[in-house]
Short mmCIF file of C-alpha atoms and ligand atoms in Angstrom, two decimals:
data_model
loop_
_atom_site.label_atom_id
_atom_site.label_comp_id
_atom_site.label_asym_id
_atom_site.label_seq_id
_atom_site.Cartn_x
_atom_site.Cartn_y
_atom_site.Cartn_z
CA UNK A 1 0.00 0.00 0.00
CA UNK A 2 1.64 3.35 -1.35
CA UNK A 3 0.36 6.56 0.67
CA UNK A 4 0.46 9.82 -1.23
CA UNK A 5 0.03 11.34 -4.09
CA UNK A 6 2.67 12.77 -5.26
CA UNK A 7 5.80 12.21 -8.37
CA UNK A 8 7.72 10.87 -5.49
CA UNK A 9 4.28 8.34 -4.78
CA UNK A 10 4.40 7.62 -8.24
CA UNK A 11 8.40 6.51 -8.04
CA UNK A 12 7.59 4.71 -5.06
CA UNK A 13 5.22 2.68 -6.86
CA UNK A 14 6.90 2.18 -9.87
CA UNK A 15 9.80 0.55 -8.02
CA UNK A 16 7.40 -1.52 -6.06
CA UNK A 17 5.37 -3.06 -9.26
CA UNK A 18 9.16 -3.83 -10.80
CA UNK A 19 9.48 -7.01 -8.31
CA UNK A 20 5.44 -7.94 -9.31
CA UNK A 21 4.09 -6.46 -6.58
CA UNK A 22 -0.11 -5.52 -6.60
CA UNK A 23 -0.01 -2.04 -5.37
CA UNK A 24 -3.14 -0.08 -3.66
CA UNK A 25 -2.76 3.48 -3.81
CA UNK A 26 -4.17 6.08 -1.33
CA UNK A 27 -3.93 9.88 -2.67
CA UNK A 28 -6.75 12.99 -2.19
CA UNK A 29 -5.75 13.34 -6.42
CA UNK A 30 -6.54 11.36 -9.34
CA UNK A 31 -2.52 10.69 -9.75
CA UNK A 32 -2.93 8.87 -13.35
CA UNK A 33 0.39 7.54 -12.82
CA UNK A 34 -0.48 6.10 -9.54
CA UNK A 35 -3.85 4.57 -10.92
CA UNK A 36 -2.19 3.21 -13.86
CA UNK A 37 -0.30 0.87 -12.03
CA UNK A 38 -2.50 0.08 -9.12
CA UNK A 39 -4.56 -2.93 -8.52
CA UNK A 40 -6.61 -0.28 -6.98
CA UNK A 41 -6.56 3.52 -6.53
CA UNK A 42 -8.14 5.00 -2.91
CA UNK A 43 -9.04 8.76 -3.77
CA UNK A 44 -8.90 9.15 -0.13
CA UNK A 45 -7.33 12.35 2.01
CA UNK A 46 -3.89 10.54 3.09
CA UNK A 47 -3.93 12.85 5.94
CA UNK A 48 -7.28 11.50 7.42
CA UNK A 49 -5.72 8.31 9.49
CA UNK A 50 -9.26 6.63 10.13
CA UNK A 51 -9.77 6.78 6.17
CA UNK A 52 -6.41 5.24 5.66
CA UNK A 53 -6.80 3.05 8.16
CA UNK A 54 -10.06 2.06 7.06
CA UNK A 55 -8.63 1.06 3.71
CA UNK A 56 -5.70 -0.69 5.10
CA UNK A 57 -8.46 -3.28 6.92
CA UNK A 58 -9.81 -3.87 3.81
CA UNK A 59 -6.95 -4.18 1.21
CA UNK A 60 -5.03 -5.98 4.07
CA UNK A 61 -1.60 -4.91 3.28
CA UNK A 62 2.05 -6.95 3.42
CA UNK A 63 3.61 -3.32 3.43
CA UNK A 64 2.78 0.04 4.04
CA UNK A 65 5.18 2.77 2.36
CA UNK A 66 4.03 6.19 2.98
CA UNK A 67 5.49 8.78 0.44
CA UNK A 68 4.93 12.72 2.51
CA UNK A 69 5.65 14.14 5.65
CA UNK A 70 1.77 15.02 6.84
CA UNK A 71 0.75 11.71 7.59
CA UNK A 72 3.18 11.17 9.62
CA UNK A 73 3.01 14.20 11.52
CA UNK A 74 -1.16 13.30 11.44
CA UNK A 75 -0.67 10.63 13.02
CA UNK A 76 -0.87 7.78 10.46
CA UNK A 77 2.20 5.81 10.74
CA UNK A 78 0.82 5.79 14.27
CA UNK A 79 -2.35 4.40 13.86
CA UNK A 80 -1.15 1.43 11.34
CA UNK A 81 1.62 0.34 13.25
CA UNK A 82 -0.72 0.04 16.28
CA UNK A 83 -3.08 -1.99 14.15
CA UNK A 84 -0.20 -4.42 13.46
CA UNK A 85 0.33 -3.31 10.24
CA UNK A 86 4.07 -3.73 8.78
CA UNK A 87 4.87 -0.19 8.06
CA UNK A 88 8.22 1.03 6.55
CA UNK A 89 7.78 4.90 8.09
CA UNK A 90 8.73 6.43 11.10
CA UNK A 91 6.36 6.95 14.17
CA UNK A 92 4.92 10.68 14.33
CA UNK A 93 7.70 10.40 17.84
CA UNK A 94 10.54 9.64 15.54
CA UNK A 95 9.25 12.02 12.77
CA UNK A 96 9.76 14.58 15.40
CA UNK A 97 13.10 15.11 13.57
CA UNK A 98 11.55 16.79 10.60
CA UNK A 99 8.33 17.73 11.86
CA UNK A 100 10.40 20.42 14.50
CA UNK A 101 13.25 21.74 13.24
CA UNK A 102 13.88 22.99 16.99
CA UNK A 103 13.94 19.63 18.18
CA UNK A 104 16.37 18.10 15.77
CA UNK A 105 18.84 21.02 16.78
CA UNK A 106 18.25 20.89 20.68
CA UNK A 107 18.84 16.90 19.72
CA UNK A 108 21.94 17.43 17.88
CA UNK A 109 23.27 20.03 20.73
CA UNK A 110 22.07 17.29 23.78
CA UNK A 111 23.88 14.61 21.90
CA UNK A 112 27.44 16.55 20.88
CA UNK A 113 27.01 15.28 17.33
CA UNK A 114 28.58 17.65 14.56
CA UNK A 115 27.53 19.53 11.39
CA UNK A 116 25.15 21.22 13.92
CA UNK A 117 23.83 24.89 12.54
CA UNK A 118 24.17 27.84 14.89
CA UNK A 119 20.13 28.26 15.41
CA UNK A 120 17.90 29.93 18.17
CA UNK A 121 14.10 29.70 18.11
CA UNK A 122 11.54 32.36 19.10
CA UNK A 123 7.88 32.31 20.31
CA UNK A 124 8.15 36.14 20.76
CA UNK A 125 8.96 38.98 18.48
CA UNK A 126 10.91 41.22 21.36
CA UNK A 127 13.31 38.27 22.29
CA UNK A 128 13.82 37.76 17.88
CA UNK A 129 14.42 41.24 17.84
CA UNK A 130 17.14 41.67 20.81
CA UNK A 131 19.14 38.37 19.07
CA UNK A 132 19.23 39.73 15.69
CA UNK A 133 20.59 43.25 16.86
CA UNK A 134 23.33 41.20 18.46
CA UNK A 135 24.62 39.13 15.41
CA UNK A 136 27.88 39.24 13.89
CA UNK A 137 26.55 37.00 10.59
CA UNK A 138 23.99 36.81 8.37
CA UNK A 139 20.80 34.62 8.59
CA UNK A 140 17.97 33.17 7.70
CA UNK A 141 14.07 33.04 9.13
CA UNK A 142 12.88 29.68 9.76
CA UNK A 143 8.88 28.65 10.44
CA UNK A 144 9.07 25.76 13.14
CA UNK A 145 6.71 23.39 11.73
CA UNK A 146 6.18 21.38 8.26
CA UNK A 147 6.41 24.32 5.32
CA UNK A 148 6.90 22.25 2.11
CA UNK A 149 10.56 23.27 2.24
CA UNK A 150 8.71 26.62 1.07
CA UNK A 151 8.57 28.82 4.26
CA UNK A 152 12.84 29.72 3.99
CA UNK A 153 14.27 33.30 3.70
CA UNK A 154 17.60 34.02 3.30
CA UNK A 155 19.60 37.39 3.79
CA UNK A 156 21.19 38.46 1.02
CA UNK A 157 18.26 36.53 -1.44
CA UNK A 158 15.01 37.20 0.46
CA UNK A 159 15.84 39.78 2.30
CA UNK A 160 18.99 41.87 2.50
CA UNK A 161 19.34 44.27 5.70
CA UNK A 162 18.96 42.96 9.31
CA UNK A 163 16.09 45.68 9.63
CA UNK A 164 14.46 44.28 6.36
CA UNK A 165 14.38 40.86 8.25
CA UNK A 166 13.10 41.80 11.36
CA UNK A 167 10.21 43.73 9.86
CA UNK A 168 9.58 40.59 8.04
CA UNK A 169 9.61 38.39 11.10
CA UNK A 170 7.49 40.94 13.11
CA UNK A 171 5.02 40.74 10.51
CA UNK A 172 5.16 36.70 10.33
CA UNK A 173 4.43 37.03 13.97
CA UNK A 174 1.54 39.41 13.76
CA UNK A 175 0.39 36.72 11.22
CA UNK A 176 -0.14 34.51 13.38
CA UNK A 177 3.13 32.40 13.27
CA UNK A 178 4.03 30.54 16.62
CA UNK A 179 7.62 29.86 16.69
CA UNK A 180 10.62 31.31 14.40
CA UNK A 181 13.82 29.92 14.10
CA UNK A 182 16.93 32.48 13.85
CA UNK A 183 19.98 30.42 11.88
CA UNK A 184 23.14 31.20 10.46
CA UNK A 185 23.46 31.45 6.99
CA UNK A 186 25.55 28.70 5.28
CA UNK A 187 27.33 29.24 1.94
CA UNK A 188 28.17 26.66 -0.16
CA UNK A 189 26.38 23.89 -2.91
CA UNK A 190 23.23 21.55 -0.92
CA UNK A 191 23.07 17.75 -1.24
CA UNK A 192 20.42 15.20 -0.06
CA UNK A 193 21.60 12.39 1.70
CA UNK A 194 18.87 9.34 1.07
CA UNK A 195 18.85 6.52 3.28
CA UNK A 196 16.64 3.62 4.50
CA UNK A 197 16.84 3.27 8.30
CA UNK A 198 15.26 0.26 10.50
CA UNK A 199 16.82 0.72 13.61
CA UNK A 200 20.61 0.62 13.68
CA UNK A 201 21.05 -0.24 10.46
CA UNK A 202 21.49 2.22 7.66
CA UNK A 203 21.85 1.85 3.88
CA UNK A 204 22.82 4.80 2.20
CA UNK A 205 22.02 5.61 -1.44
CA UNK A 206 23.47 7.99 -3.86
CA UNK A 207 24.00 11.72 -2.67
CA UNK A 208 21.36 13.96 -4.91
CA UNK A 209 21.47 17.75 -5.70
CA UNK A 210 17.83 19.23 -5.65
CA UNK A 211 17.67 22.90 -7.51
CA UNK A 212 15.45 24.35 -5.21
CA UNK A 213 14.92 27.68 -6.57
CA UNK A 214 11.67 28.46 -8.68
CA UNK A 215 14.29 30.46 -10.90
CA UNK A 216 17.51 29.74 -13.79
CA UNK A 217 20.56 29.85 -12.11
CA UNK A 218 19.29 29.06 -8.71
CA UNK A 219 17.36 32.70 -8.05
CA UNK A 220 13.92 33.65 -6.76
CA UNK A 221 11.81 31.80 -4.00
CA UNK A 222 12.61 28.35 -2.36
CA UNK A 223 10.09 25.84 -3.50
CA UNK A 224 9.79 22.03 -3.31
CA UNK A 225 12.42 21.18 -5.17
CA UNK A 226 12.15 22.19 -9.46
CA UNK A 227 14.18 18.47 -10.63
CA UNK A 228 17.24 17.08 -9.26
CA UNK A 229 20.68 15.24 -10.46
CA UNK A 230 22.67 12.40 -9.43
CA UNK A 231 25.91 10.78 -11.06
CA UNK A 232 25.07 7.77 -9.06
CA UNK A 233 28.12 6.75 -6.74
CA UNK A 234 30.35 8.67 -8.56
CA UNK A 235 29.00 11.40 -6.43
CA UNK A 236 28.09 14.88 -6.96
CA UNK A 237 31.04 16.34 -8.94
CA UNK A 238 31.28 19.80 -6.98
CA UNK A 239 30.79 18.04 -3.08
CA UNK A 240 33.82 17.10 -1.90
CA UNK A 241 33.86 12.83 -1.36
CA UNK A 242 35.39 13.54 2.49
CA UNK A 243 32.09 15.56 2.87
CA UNK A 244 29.85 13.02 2.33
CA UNK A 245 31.26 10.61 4.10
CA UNK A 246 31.39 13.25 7.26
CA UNK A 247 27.25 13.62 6.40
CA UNK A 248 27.16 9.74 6.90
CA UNK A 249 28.39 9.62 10.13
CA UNK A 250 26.63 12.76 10.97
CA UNK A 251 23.57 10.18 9.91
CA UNK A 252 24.47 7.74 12.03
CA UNK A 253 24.81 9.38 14.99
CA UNK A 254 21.86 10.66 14.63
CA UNK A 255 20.21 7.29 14.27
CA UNK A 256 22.07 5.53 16.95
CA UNK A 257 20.57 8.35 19.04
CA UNK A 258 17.33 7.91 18.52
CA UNK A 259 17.92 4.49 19.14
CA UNK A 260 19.39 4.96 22.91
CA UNK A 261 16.38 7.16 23.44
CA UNK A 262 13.87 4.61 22.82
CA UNK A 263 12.38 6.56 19.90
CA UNK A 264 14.12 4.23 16.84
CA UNK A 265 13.62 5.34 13.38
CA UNK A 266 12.20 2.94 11.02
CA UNK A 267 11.61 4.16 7.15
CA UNK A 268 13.45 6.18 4.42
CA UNK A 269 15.02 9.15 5.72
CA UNK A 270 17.17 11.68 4.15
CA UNK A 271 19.43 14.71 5.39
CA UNK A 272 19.63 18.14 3.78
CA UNK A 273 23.36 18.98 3.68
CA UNK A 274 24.98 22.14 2.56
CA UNK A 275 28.91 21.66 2.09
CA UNK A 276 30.58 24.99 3.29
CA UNK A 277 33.98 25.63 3.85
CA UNK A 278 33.96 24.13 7.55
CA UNK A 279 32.76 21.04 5.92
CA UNK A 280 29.27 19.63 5.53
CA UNK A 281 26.18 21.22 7.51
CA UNK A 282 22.99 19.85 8.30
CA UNK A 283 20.37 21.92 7.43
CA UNK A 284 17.23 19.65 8.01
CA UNK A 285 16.61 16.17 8.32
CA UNK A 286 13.56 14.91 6.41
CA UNK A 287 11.44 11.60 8.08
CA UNK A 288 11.22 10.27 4.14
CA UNK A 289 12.12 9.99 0.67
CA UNK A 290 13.00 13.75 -0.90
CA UNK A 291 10.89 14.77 -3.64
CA UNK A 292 12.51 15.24 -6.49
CA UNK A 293 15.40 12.85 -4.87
CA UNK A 294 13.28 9.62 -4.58
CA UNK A 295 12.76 9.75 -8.15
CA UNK A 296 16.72 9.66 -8.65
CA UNK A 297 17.37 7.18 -6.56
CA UNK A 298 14.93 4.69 -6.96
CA UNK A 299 15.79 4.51 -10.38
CA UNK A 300 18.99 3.92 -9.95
CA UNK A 301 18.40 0.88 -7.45
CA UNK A 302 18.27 -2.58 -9.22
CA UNK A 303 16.22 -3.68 -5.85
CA UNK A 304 12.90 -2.57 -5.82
CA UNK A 305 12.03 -0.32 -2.73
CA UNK A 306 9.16 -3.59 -1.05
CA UNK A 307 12.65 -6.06 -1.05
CA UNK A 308 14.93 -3.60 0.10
CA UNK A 309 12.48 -2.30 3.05
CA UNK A 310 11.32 -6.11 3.74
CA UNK A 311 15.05 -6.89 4.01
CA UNK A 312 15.94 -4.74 6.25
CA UNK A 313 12.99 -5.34 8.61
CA UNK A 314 13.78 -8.70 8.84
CA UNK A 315 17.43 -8.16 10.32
CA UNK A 316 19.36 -8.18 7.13
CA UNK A 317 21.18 -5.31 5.50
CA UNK A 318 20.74 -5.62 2.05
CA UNK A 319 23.45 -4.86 -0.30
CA UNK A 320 22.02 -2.75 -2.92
CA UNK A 321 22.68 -3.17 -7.00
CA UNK A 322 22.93 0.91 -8.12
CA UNK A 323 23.05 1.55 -11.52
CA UNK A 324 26.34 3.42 -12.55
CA UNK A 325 24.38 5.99 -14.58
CA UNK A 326 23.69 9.47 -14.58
CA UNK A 327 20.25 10.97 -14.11
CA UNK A 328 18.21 14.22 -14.68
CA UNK A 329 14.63 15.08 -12.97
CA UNK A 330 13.00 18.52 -14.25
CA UNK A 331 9.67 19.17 -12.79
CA UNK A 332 6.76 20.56 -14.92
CA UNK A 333 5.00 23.22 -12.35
CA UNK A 334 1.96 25.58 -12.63
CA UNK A 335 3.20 28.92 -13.70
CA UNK A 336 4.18 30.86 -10.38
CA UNK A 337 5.11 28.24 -8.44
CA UNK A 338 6.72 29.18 -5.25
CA UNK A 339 4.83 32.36 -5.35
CA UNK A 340 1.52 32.96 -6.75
CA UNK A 341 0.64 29.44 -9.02
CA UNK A 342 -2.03 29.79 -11.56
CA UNK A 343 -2.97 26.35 -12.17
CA UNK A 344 -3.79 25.23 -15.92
CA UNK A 345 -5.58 22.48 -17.80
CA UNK A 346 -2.77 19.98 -19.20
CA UNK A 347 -2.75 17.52 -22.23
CA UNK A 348 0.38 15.55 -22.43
CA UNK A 349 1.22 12.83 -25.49
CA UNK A 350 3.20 10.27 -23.18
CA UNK A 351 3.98 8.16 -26.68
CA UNK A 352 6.07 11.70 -27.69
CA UNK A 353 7.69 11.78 -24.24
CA UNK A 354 8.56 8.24 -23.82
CA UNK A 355 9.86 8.13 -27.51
CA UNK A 356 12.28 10.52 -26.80
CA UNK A 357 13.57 8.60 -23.84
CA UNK A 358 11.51 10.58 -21.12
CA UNK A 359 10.30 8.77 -17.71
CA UNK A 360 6.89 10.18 -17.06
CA UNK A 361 5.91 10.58 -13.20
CA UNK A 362 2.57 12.07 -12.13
CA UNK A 363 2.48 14.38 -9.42
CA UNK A 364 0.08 16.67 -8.02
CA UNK A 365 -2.34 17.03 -10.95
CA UNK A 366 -6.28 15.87 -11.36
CA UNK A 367 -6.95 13.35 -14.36
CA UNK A 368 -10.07 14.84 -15.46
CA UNK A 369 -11.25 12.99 -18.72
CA UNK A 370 -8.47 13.27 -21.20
CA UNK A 371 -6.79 16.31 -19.38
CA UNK A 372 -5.01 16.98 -16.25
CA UNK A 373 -5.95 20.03 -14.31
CA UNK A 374 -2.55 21.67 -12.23
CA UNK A 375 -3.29 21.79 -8.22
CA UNK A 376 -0.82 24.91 -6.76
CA UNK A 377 1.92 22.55 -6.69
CA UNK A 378 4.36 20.61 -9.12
CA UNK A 379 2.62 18.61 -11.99
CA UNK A 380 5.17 16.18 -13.64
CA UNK A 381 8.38 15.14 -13.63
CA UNK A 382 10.51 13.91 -16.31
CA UNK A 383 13.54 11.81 -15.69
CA UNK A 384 16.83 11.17 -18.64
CA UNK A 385 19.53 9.22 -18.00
CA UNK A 386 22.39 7.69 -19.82
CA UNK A 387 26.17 7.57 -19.35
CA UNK A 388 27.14 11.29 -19.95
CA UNK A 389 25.29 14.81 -19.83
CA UNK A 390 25.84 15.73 -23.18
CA UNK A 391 23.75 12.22 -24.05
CA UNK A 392 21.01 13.08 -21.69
CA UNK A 393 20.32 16.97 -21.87
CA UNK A 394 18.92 16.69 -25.40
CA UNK A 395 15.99 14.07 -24.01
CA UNK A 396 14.84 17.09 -22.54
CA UNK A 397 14.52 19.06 -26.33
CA UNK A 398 11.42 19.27 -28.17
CA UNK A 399 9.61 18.30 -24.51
CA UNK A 400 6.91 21.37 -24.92
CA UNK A 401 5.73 19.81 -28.31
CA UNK A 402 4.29 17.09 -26.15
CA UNK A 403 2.92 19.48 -23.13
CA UNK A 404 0.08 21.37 -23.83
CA UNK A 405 -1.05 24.17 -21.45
CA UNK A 406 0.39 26.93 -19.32
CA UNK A 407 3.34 25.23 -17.80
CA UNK A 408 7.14 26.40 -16.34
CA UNK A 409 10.01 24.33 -15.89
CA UNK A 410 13.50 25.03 -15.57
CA UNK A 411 15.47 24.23 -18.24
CA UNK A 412 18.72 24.92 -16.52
CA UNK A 413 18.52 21.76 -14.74
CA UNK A 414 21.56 19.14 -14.87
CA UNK A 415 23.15 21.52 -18.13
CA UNK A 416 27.25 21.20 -18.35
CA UNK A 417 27.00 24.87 -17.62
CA UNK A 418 24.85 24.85 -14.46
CA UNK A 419 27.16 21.80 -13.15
CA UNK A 420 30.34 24.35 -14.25
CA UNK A 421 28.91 26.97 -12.58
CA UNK A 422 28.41 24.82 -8.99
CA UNK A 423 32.35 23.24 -9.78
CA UNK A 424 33.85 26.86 -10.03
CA UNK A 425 31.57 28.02 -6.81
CA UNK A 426 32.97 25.58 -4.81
CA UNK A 427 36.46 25.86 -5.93
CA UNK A 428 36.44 29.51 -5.33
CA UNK A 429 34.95 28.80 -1.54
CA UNK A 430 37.13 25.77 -0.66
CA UNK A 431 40.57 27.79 -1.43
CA UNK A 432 39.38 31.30 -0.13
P1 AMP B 1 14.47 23.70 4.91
O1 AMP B 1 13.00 24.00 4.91
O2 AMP B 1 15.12 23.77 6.24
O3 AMP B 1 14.82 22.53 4.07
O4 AMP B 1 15.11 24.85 4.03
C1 AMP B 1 14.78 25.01 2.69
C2 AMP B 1 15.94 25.61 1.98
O5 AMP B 1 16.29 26.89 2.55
C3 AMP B 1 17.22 24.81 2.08
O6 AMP B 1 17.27 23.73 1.20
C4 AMP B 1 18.25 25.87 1.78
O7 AMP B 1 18.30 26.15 0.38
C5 AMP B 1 17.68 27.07 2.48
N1 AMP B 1 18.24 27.14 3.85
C6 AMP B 1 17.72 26.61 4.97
N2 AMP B 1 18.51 26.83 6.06
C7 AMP B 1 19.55 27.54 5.60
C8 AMP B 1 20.72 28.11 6.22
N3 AMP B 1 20.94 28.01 7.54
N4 AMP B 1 21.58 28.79 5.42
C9 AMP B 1 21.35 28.92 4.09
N5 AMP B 1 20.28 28.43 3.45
C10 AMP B 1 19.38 27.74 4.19
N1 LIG B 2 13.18 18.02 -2.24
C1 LIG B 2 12.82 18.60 -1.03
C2 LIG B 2 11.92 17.80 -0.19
O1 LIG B 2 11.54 16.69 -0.51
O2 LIG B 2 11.58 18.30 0.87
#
């Protein structure tokens, strides 16, 4: 049983249907890419945990993946595992590490384990205030809770004067906003670090870089994530090797932590990483698969996602077959996303797209007869591979002739010159 509805859902289900799997699907949207493969599809809310587990009593499950963060924060992991389903997701408890981005740095501090980011949180504009007048380094404003990796801003991007984020915080607050985190601004390039977690044991899978910015050349407002790269375990080719290595055992110590605690972590799990010039940084853990990142990496896994999980539950650790390939992810959005999305009617000609050597995932559209209307979020995602850049950029070309509607998408995404443009960056950091 897949949970979510989502292009990371869709992966998710794709890998699970390679080892002849029957999936049932649970999403509040008519994913066509999820109901194309599923024995059934559940248009249910996958935040409603009576609904889900209402469903899971009837479709009687062998596994549970869930794809998002809200169910797990609503309580849904929860419920199933209580019901004696077999669920590969963390508890809401353990979930606590995305869910509050206050805990996981309190935990971090309480537990001496590095790559920790100088952060203080605020329930009270006066107190914000008073901290920020007394900085010596830049920052960035932080809501506490779940924000769709959306809720971000950065001096020097968002806002640029200490004044000009304060008045920006003092209206968050007047808004209604409970807690805000103060944190110091890293510099450097961002990786995701996926694993899959059942206890103490941890399989890593290949580092990912997600372009997070709605705009070319990595400008405008944070957003989900607009597509993604990985050179498999070749690794990224502007993050230092010794820093991802330091991220693992950042990882680990994380996990074994939870562990000693009594709050174990059970489920895919991936840290957000920015490599700076004092090494690598972790900027947020996330209780689950990224999204773009998923998409990369199950694709690159021989194993599909039900074996690996079931492995690992049973005691084993799994070596994984990966796939020494390159891959691309651009995501098809409503126009505005990040901002102000205007969601359009979409027609897409999946024969075009797959001829050209496109993967097609489904994300957060509606099929509606024989169109797709855009929610506020990202539509599709399209993923390339092949041995070399040069081969798979040009999948990409010619990509609108099979998209019709009012779409964006960045077509900066895994170029030679955006991957240039990160290797000179972090030159030019590493030797300053
Ligand atoms: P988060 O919601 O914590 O994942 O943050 C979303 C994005 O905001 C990150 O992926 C970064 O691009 C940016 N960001 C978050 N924290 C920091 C930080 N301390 N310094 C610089 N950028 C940050
Ligand atoms: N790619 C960002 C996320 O999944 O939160």
């Amino acid at each position: 049983m897949v949970i979510g509805g989502g292009g990371r859902e869709n992966a998710i289900a794709l890998s699970a249907v390679s080892s002849n799997n029957s999936i049932y699907s649970i999403s509040h949207n008519n994913n066509p890419g999820l109901i194309g493969i599923s024995k059934r599809h559940f248009k249910v809310n996958e935040n409603d945990k009576e609904a889900v587990l209402s469903v899971a009593k009837r479709v009687k499950p062998d596994l549970v993946l869930i794809g998002p963060e809200d169910p797990l924060s609503n309580g849904v992991s929860d419920i199933l595992i209580s019901q004696g389903f077999k669920v590969f997701a963390p508890t809401s408890k353990a979930a606590k590490l995305e869910t509050s981005k206050s805990f996981l740095r309190n935990f971090m501090k309480s537990h001496y384990i590095d790559g920790n980011v100088e952060s203080q949180s605020f329930t009270d504009f006066n107190e914000l205030n008073k901290w920020v007048m007394g900085l010596d380094y830049e920052f960035v404003l932080k809501p506490d809770g779940l924000t769709g990796g959306k809720g971000v801003l950065v001096q020097g991007n968002h806002f640029y004067t200490k004044e000009e984020g304060l008045s920006i915080a003092k209206k968050l607050f007047e808004n209604g906003m409970n807690k805000l985190l103060v944190e110091r601004k890293l510099i450097g390039e961002e990786f995701s670090l996926q694993a899959l977690v059942y206890y103490d044991k941890i399989i890593f899978l290949p580092v990912v870089q997600d372009y997070k910015r709605a705009g070319e050349n990595d400008t405008g407002p944070n957003t989900g994530g607009m597509g993604s790269i990985s050179f498999s375990e070749s690794g990224l080719p502007f993050i230092p090797k010794s820093h991802v290595e330091t991220a693992k055992s950042i990882m680990r110590k994380i996990m074994e932590a939870m562990h000693s605690e009594g709050t174990p972590y059970v489920g895919p799990i991936y840290g957000q990483f920015m490599s700076t010039k004092l090494g690598p940084k972790l900027i947020e853990i996330n209780a689950r698969f990224g999204d773009p990142e998923a998409i990369n990496v199950l694709d690159l896994m021989d194993d599909s996602i039900v074996d690996a999980s079931i492995k690992l539950m049973e005691g084993n650790t799994p070596t994984l077959n990966i796939k020494n390939q390159i891959n691309v992810v651009r995501y098809i959005v409503p126009i505005g996303y990040g901002s102000d999305p205007k969601p359009s009617k979409l027609k897409i000609d999946e024969v075009y797209l797959r001829r050209k050597g496109l993967k097609i995932f489904y994300a957060s559209v509606d099929k509606k007869g024989n169109y797709l209307q855009q929610t506020r979020s990202r539509s599709i995602a399209l993923l390339a591979k092949g041995d070399s850049i040069n081969e798979i950029i040009p999948k990409f070309d010619g990509m609108e002739n099979a998209i019709a509607g009012n779409y964006y998408y960045r077509r900066d995404i895994g170029t030679f010159e955006s991957i240039e443009r990160k290797n000179k960056f972090m030159k030019d950091l590493l030797s300053s």
